[in-house]
Coordinates of C-alpha atoms in Angstrom, one line a residue:
M1 CA -10.1 14.2 -38.2
S2 CA -10.6 10.9 -40.1
D3 CA -7.4 9.6 -38.3
L4 CA -8.4 9.5 -34.7
P5 CA -8.5 6.5 -33.3
Q6 CA -11.6 3.9 -33.5
H7 CA -12.4 4.2 -29.6
P8 CA -16.4 5.4 -28.5
L9 CA -16.0 9.5 -27.5
I10 CA -17.0 9.5 -23.5
D11 CA -19.9 10.9 -22.1
P12 CA -19.7 13.5 -19.9
S13 CA -16.5 14.8 -21.3
T14 CA -16.3 17.5 -18.3
F15 CA -14.2 15.6 -15.2
D16 CA -13.2 17.1 -11.6
L17 CA -11.2 14.7 -11.6
I18 CA -8.5 11.9 -13.6
V19 CA -7.2 10.1 -12.4
V20 CA -4.6 7.7 -14.4
G21 CA -3.5 4.0 -13.3
T22 CA -5.6 1.7 -11.0
G23 CA -2.9 1.5 -8.4
L24 CA -3.6 0.9 -4.8
P25 CA -2.6 5.4 -4.6
Q26 CA -4.7 5.9 -7.4
S27 CA -8.0 4.3 -6.1
I28 CA -7.5 6.0 -3.3
L29 CA -7.8 9.2 -4.6
A30 CA -10.4 7.8 -7.0
A31 CA -12.8 7.3 -4.3
A32 CA -12.2 9.2 -2.1
A33 CA -13.1 12.2 -4.6
S34 CA -16.3 10.7 -5.6
A35 CA -17.0 10.0 -2.4
A36 CA -16.4 13.5 -2.0
G37 CA -19.5 13.9 -4.8
K38 CA -16.3 14.6 -7.5
T39 CA -17.1 13.7 -10.7
V40 CA -14.7 11.3 -11.7
L41 CA -12.6 9.5 -14.6
H42 CA -10.3 7.2 -14.2
L43 CA -7.9 5.6 -16.9
D44 CA -5.3 2.4 -16.7
P45 CA -4.4 1.5 -20.4
N46 CA -3.6 -2.3 -18.9
P47 CA -6.1 -5.0 -18.9
Y48 CA -6.1 -5.1 -14.9
Y49 CA -6.1 -3.8 -12.0
G50 CA -3.6 -2.6 -9.9
G51 CA -0.6 -1.2 -11.7
H52 CA 2.2 -1.4 -10.3
F53 CA -0.2 -2.8 -7.2
A54 CA -1.5 -5.3 -8.8
T55 CA -1.6 -9.5 -8.0
L56 CA -0.1 -11.3 -10.9
P57 CA -0.5 -14.8 -12.0
L58 CA 2.5 -17.0 -12.9
H59 CA 2.5 -16.3 -16.5
D60 CA 1.4 -12.8 -16.7
L61 CA 4.2 -12.5 -14.7
T62 CA 7.2 -12.2 -17.6
S63 CA 5.7 -10.2 -20.1
F64 CA 4.7 -7.3 -16.8
L65 CA 8.6 -7.2 -16.2
N66 CA 9.7 -7.1 -19.2
S67 CA 7.7 -4.0 -19.8
A68 CA 7.4 -2.7 -16.9
S69 CA 11.5 -2.0 -16.7
A70 CA 11.6 -1.2 -20.7
P71 CA 12.8 2.4 -20.7
S72 CA 10.3 5.0 -21.9
L73 CA 10.4 6.1 -25.1
P74 CA 11.2 9.9 -26.0
S75 CA 7.6 11.9 -26.4
P76 CA 6.4 12.5 -29.9
P77 CA 5.7 16.1 -30.1
L78 CA 1.9 17.1 -29.7
A79 CA -0.6 15.9 -32.2
S80 CA -3.1 18.1 -33.7
Y81 CA -5.7 17.1 -35.8
D82 CA -7.9 19.2 -38.7
N83 CA -10.2 21.4 -37.2
Q84 CA -7.4 22.2 -34.3
D85 CA -9.6 21.5 -31.3
Y86 CA -8.0 19.2 -30.2
V87 CA -4.3 17.5 -29.0
S88 CA -2.9 13.7 -28.1
V89 CA -0.8 13.5 -25.5
D90 CA 1.3 11.2 -25.2
L91 CA 1.5 10.1 -21.4
Q92 CA 4.5 7.8 -20.6
T93 CA 4.7 5.4 -18.7
R94 CA 7.7 4.9 -15.6
P95 CA 9.3 1.6 -15.8
L96 CA 9.3 -0.4 -12.5
Y97 CA 12.6 -1.3 -12.7
S98 CA 16.1 -0.9 -14.2
D99 CA 16.9 -3.9 -15.5
V100 CA 15.3 -7.0 -15.2
E101 CA 16.7 -10.9 -16.2
I102 CA 14.4 -13.4 -17.0
S103 CA 15.7 -17.0 -15.8
S104 CA 13.2 -20.0 -15.7
Y105 CA 15.8 -22.7 -13.7
A106 CA 12.4 -25.7 -13.5
P107 CA 10.0 -24.3 -16.3
E108 CA 8.7 -28.1 -16.0
V109 CA 7.5 -27.3 -12.0
L110 CA 6.8 -23.9 -11.9
Q111 CA 4.4 -25.0 -15.2
E112 CA 3.0 -28.1 -12.8
H113 CA 2.2 -25.4 -10.1
A114 CA 1.6 -21.7 -11.8
R115 CA -2.1 -21.9 -11.3
K116 CA -2.0 -22.6 -6.9
F117 CA -0.2 -19.0 -6.3
N118 CA -0.5 -15.1 -7.9
I119 CA 2.8 -12.8 -7.2
D120 CA 2.0 -9.5 -5.7
L121 CA 4.4 -6.9 -7.4
A122 CA 4.7 -4.3 -5.1
G123 CA 6.7 -7.2 -3.1
P124 CA 5.8 -9.6 0.2
R125 CA 3.6 -7.3 2.4
V126 CA 1.2 -7.3 5.7
L127 CA -1.8 -5.7 7.3
F128 CA -1.7 -5.8 10.6
C129 CA -6.5 -6.1 12.5
A130 CA -5.7 -2.4 13.2
D131 CA -3.4 -0.7 11.0
K132 CA -3.8 2.2 8.8
C133 CA -5.1 1.2 5.8
I134 CA -7.4 -1.4 7.9
D135 CA -8.5 1.6 9.3
A136 CA -9.2 2.5 6.1
V137 CA -10.7 -0.2 4.8
L138 CA -13.4 -0.6 6.8
K139 CA -14.1 3.1 7.3
V140 CA -15.0 3.6 3.8
G141 CA -16.4 0.6 3.1
V142 CA -14.9 -1.8 1.1
N143 CA -14.7 -4.9 2.9
Q144 CA -17.3 -5.7 1.8
Y145 CA -15.9 -5.9 -1.9
L146 CA -12.7 -7.7 0.4
E147 CA -12.2 -12.1 1.9
F148 CA -8.9 -11.9 4.5
K149 CA -6.3 -15.0 6.0
S150 CA -5.6 -14.3 9.3
I151 CA -2.0 -14.9 9.4
D152 CA -2.6 -17.7 12.3
A153 CA 1.4 -17.8 12.4
S154 CA 4.8 -16.6 11.9
Y155 CA 7.8 -17.8 11.9
L156 CA 11.9 -15.9 12.3
W157 CA 14.7 -17.1 10.5
D158 CA 17.6 -17.6 13.1
P159 CA 21.2 -17.7 12.1
N160 CA 20.9 -20.9 13.0
G161 CA 19.0 -21.4 10.3
K162 CA 16.4 -22.5 12.3
L163 CA 12.4 -21.4 12.0
V164 CA 11.8 -19.7 15.2
N165 CA 7.4 -19.1 16.2
V166 CA 7.1 -15.4 17.3
P167 CA 5.2 -15.1 20.9
G168 CA 2.6 -12.2 20.1
S169 CA 0.8 -12.3 23.5
R170 CA 1.7 -13.0 27.0
A171 CA 0.2 -15.8 27.1
A172 CA 2.3 -18.0 23.7
I173 CA 5.2 -16.2 25.4
F174 CA 4.5 -18.9 28.4
K175 CA 2.9 -21.7 26.1
D176 CA 6.7 -20.7 23.8
K177 CA 8.2 -24.3 24.5
S178 CA 12.2 -22.7 22.7
L179 CA 12.3 -20.4 25.1
S180 CA 14.0 -21.0 28.6
L181 CA 12.6 -19.7 31.9
T182 CA 15.0 -16.4 31.5
E183 CA 14.1 -15.6 28.5
K184 CA 10.1 -15.3 28.5
N185 CA 10.7 -13.2 31.6
Q186 CA 13.0 -10.9 30.5
L187 CA 9.8 -10.7 27.5
M188 CA 7.2 -10.2 30.4
R189 CA 9.5 -7.5 31.3
F190 CA 10.1 -5.4 28.7
F191 CA 6.5 -5.3 27.5
K192 CA 5.6 -4.4 30.8
L193 CA 8.0 -1.3 30.0
V194 CA 6.0 -1.0 27.0
Q195 CA 2.8 -0.6 28.9
Q196 CA 3.3 1.1 31.1
H197 CA 5.1 3.6 29.0
L198 CA 1.2 3.4 27.5
D199 CA -1.0 3.6 29.3
P200 CA -2.0 7.6 30.1
A201 CA -3.1 7.0 33.8
E202 CA 0.8 6.4 34.4
D203 CA 1.8 9.7 35.1
S204 CA 5.3 8.5 36.4
E205 CA 8.3 9.1 35.2
N206 CA 9.9 6.1 36.5
S207 CA 7.5 4.7 34.1
K208 CA 8.0 6.2 31.2
I209 CA 10.9 5.7 28.5
S210 CA 13.4 9.1 28.7
Q211 CA 13.0 11.0 25.7
E212 CA 16.8 10.3 24.9
D213 CA 16.0 6.9 25.4
L214 CA 13.1 7.3 22.3
D215 CA 15.3 9.4 20.2
T216 CA 18.2 6.8 20.2
P217 CA 17.8 4.3 17.3
F218 CA 15.3 1.0 19.0
L219 CA 18.4 -1.7 18.9
E220 CA 20.9 0.5 21.5
F221 CA 17.3 0.6 23.2
L222 CA 17.1 -2.9 23.5
N223 CA 21.5 -3.8 24.3
K224 CA 20.3 -1.5 27.0
L225 CA 18.5 -3.6 28.9
R226 CA 20.7 -6.1 27.3
L227 CA 18.5 -8.3 26.1
P228 CA 19.5 -12.0 24.3
Q229 CA 19.9 -11.3 20.8
K230 CA 17.2 -13.8 20.2
M231 CA 14.1 -11.9 22.2
K232 CA 15.4 -8.1 20.3
S233 CA 15.6 -10.3 16.5
I234 CA 11.9 -11.0 17.4
I235 CA 11.4 -7.9 18.5
L236 CA 13.5 -5.6 15.6
Y237 CA 12.1 -8.2 12.7
A238 CA 8.8 -9.8 13.7
I239 CA 7.4 -7.2 15.9
S240 CA 8.0 -3.9 14.5
L241 CA 9.2 -5.1 10.8
A242 CA 12.3 -3.6 10.6
N243 CA 13.2 -3.7 6.5
D244 CA 17.0 -3.3 6.6
D245 CA 19.7 -4.8 8.9
Q246 CA 19.7 -2.8 11.8
N247 CA 23.3 -3.5 13.4
D248 CA 24.5 -1.8 9.3
H249 CA 25.4 2.0 10.9
D250 CA 25.2 2.4 7.4
V251 CA 21.3 2.1 7.5
G252 CA 21.1 6.0 9.0
K253 CA 17.9 7.3 8.4
N254 CA 16.6 3.8 7.8
R255 CA 17.5 2.1 11.0
L256 CA 14.2 2.2 14.0
L257 CA 14.0 5.0 15.9
T258 CA 12.8 3.4 19.9
K259 CA 9.6 5.9 19.9
E260 CA 8.8 4.0 15.7
G261 CA 9.5 0.9 17.7
I262 CA 7.2 1.7 20.5
A263 CA 4.6 2.5 18.8
R264 CA 4.5 -1.0 15.9
L265 CA 4.7 -2.2 19.5
A266 CA 1.3 -0.9 20.2
L267 CA 0.1 -1.4 17.3
Y268 CA 0.5 -5.3 17.0
H269 CA -1.0 -5.8 20.3
T270 CA -3.7 -4.0 20.0
S271 CA -4.1 -6.1 16.5
I272 CA -4.1 -9.4 18.7
G273 CA -8.0 -9.7 19.2
R274 CA -9.8 -6.8 16.8
F275 CA -11.1 -9.0 14.7
Q276 CA -13.2 -12.5 16.0
N277 CA -12.0 -15.3 13.7
A278 CA -8.2 -13.7 13.2
Q279 CA -5.9 -14.8 15.9
G280 CA -2.8 -13.0 15.7
A281 CA -2.4 -9.4 14.5
L282 CA -1.7 -9.9 11.2
L283 CA -4.2 -10.6 8.2
Y284 CA -3.4 -10.9 4.6
P285 CA -6.3 -10.4 1.2
I286 CA -6.9 -14.1 0.0
Y287 CA -6.7 -13.6 -4.2
G288 CA -3.1 -11.3 -3.2
Q289 CA -3.0 -7.3 -2.2
G290 CA -4.0 -6.7 -6.1
E291 CA -7.5 -6.9 -4.5
L292 CA -6.9 -3.2 -1.7
S293 CA -6.8 -1.1 -5.6
Q294 CA -10.2 -3.0 -6.9
A295 CA -11.4 -2.7 -3.9
F296 CA -11.4 0.6 -3.5
C297 CA -12.2 1.4 -7.6
R298 CA -15.7 -0.7 -6.7
R299 CA -15.8 1.2 -4.3
A300 CA -15.5 4.0 -6.5
A301 CA -17.3 3.2 -9.2
V302 CA -20.3 2.6 -7.1
K303 CA -20.0 6.4 -6.9
G304 CA -20.3 7.4 -9.9
C305 CA -16.0 7.5 -11.1
L306 CA -16.0 6.2 -14.8
Y307 CA -13.6 3.5 -16.5
V308 CA -12.3 3.0 -19.5
S309 CA -8.8 0.7 -19.5
S310 CA -6.3 -0.6 -22.2
I311 CA -5.9 3.1 -24.2
G312 CA -3.1 4.2 -24.2
S313 CA -2.8 8.2 -25.1
I314 CA -4.8 10.9 -24.8
L315 CA -7.0 13.4 -25.8
T316 CA -7.9 17.4 -25.1
S317 CA -9.0 20.1 -26.1
E318 CA -5.7 22.7 -27.0
S319 CA -6.6 25.1 -24.3
F320 CA -6.4 22.0 -21.4
K321 CA -4.1 24.0 -19.8
D322 CA -5.6 27.9 -20.1
K323 CA -8.5 25.6 -18.1
F324 CA -6.7 23.8 -15.4
D325 CA -4.6 27.5 -14.8
D326 CA -8.4 29.4 -14.5
L327 CA -9.9 26.1 -12.6
A328 CA -8.5 24.1 -10.1
D329 CA -9.6 21.1 -10.9
S330 CA -11.3 20.9 -14.2
A331 CA -11.1 20.0 -17.5
V332 CA -12.4 18.9 -20.9
V333 CA -12.4 15.7 -22.3
V334 CA -12.5 14.2 -25.7
N335 CA -11.1 10.4 -26.6
L336 CA -9.0 9.0 -23.7
L337 CA -6.5 6.5 -24.7
V338 CA -4.1 6.5 -21.5
S339 CA -0.5 5.1 -21.3
V340 CA 0.0 5.6 -16.8
G341 CA 2.6 7.1 -15.3
F342 CA 3.7 6.6 -11.9
C343 CA 6.3 8.9 -9.4
Q344 CA 5.9 11.5 -6.5
G345 CA 5.1 15.3 -6.5
Q346 CA 2.7 17.5 -7.4
F347 CA 3.3 20.2 -10.2
G348 CA 0.4 23.0 -9.8
T349 CA -2.3 21.3 -11.1
V350 CA -0.6 17.7 -12.3
S351 CA 0.2 15.4 -9.1
F352 CA 1.1 12.0 -9.2
T353 CA 0.7 9.4 -6.9
P354 CA 4.2 7.6 -5.7
M355 CA 6.1 4.7 -6.6
P356 CA 6.1 0.9 -4.5
D357 CA 7.9 1.1 -1.6
G358 CA 10.2 -1.0 -0.4
N359 CA 7.8 -1.0 3.9
L360 CA 6.1 -5.0 4.5
N361 CA 3.5 -2.2 5.8
Y362 CA 1.4 0.6 3.6
D363 CA 2.1 3.0 6.0
D364 CA 4.1 5.5 4.2
L365 CA 2.2 5.5 0.9
L366 CA -1.7 5.9 2.5
D367 CA 0.4 9.1 4.9
A368 CA 1.7 10.4 0.4
T369 CA -1.6 9.7 -0.9
F370 CA -3.9 11.1 2.1
E371 CA -1.9 14.2 2.2
L372 CA -2.0 14.1 -1.3
F373 CA -6.3 14.9 -1.0
Q374 CA -6.1 17.6 1.6
K375 CA -4.0 19.2 -0.9
M376 CA -5.9 18.3 -3.9
Y377 CA -9.3 18.8 -1.7
P378 CA -8.5 21.5 1.2
N379 CA -12.2 21.7 2.2
E380 CA -13.1 18.2 2.1
E381 CA -13.2 15.4 4.6
L382 CA -10.8 12.3 3.4
F383 CA -14.4 9.5 3.9
L384 CA -17.1 10.1 5.8
E385 CA -17.7 7.2 8.5
T386 CA -18.9 4.6 7.1
T387 CA -20.6 1.9 9.2
S388 CA -19.2 -0.8 8.6
A389 CA -18.8 -3.8 10.6
G390 CA -15.4 -5.9 10.4
V391 CA -13.4 -7.4 8.4
H392 CA -14.5 -10.7 6.2
Q393 CA -13.3 -14.1 6.6
D394 CA -12.3 -16.7 4.3
D395 CA -14.3 -19.0 6.1
G396 CA -16.8 -16.7 5.2
E397 CA -18.3 -15.1 8.7
E398 CA -17.9 -11.8 9.3
S399 CA -15.5 -10.7 12.2

């Protein structure tokens, strides 16, 4: 075995779960499995946490884009060694982009301000104070590793090329000088209708939105209420965070249904006031979205998860598959050099986590991750409750 790479051997060499990549889904799985008492090995070929969900400084972005768009090389044949006890398996990276062309129109300006910002690789996302991601952060207790910035105001770019403030509460609606009295009354009536529909104490059918309306596109329901275009844009894109042009009938399944829009409105209003120091409904990790992956990894490490990074293939016993067939959650690993693979699916004992999607929130991604954990460990609870009180704001206080 003289041709083996000179990396230290992993001890212990037997794990219940091996997680490849430190993206947000993988990090949540590692933390959940570790919390459930599983022995977990967490691998990443990169020197940074987060994978496709990382937050990178500008000077690291170009190299990432080049590597993330490079076509995967054909997998080499499995290499065995002199004593036939081990086999090297190369795991291919799934490119994030099909093609990338990098241009810089003001390199001097970018270089001057490069230290003032970072780039979220998974795209712009926001966190509602009461959404699934923040609930998971609090339930797991990773809030102690994170700081958040309250997004105190949000704006909508209107067709006239102006930024329009988004009123998020009744008080904000009445204070908004850009809204006419008629628009304020229309918006208040709409929010009252939504509140009555969601109120479990309301038994009257007249106070509920009909099932027929709930199953129609949200835009059609807003048109039925004769709301002006400005109000519809605020409700659809600034509060409900619809990703696509809702006037485009070719959007198909991406058209927001009324029942989904109502649920998002409820989330928006539930988020306002949840935390003492957060004035609005939205939060943002102060050092970028990549901090979420790091926080879950730190929690996994506290629970005994072993981390190995910056290496590129896997060396295991030739009976790797046979052992998985016999023991669904056990594998013997001797020395590890792993390249991360990203896709979504499940094949026997090998599971693949979801890629970044185009959404402005993590809901679909978290649903897929939670479902995958339950399929892997149907008898285990996804995280036990902790006594975490709130999230840390950048003023140093907990709210």
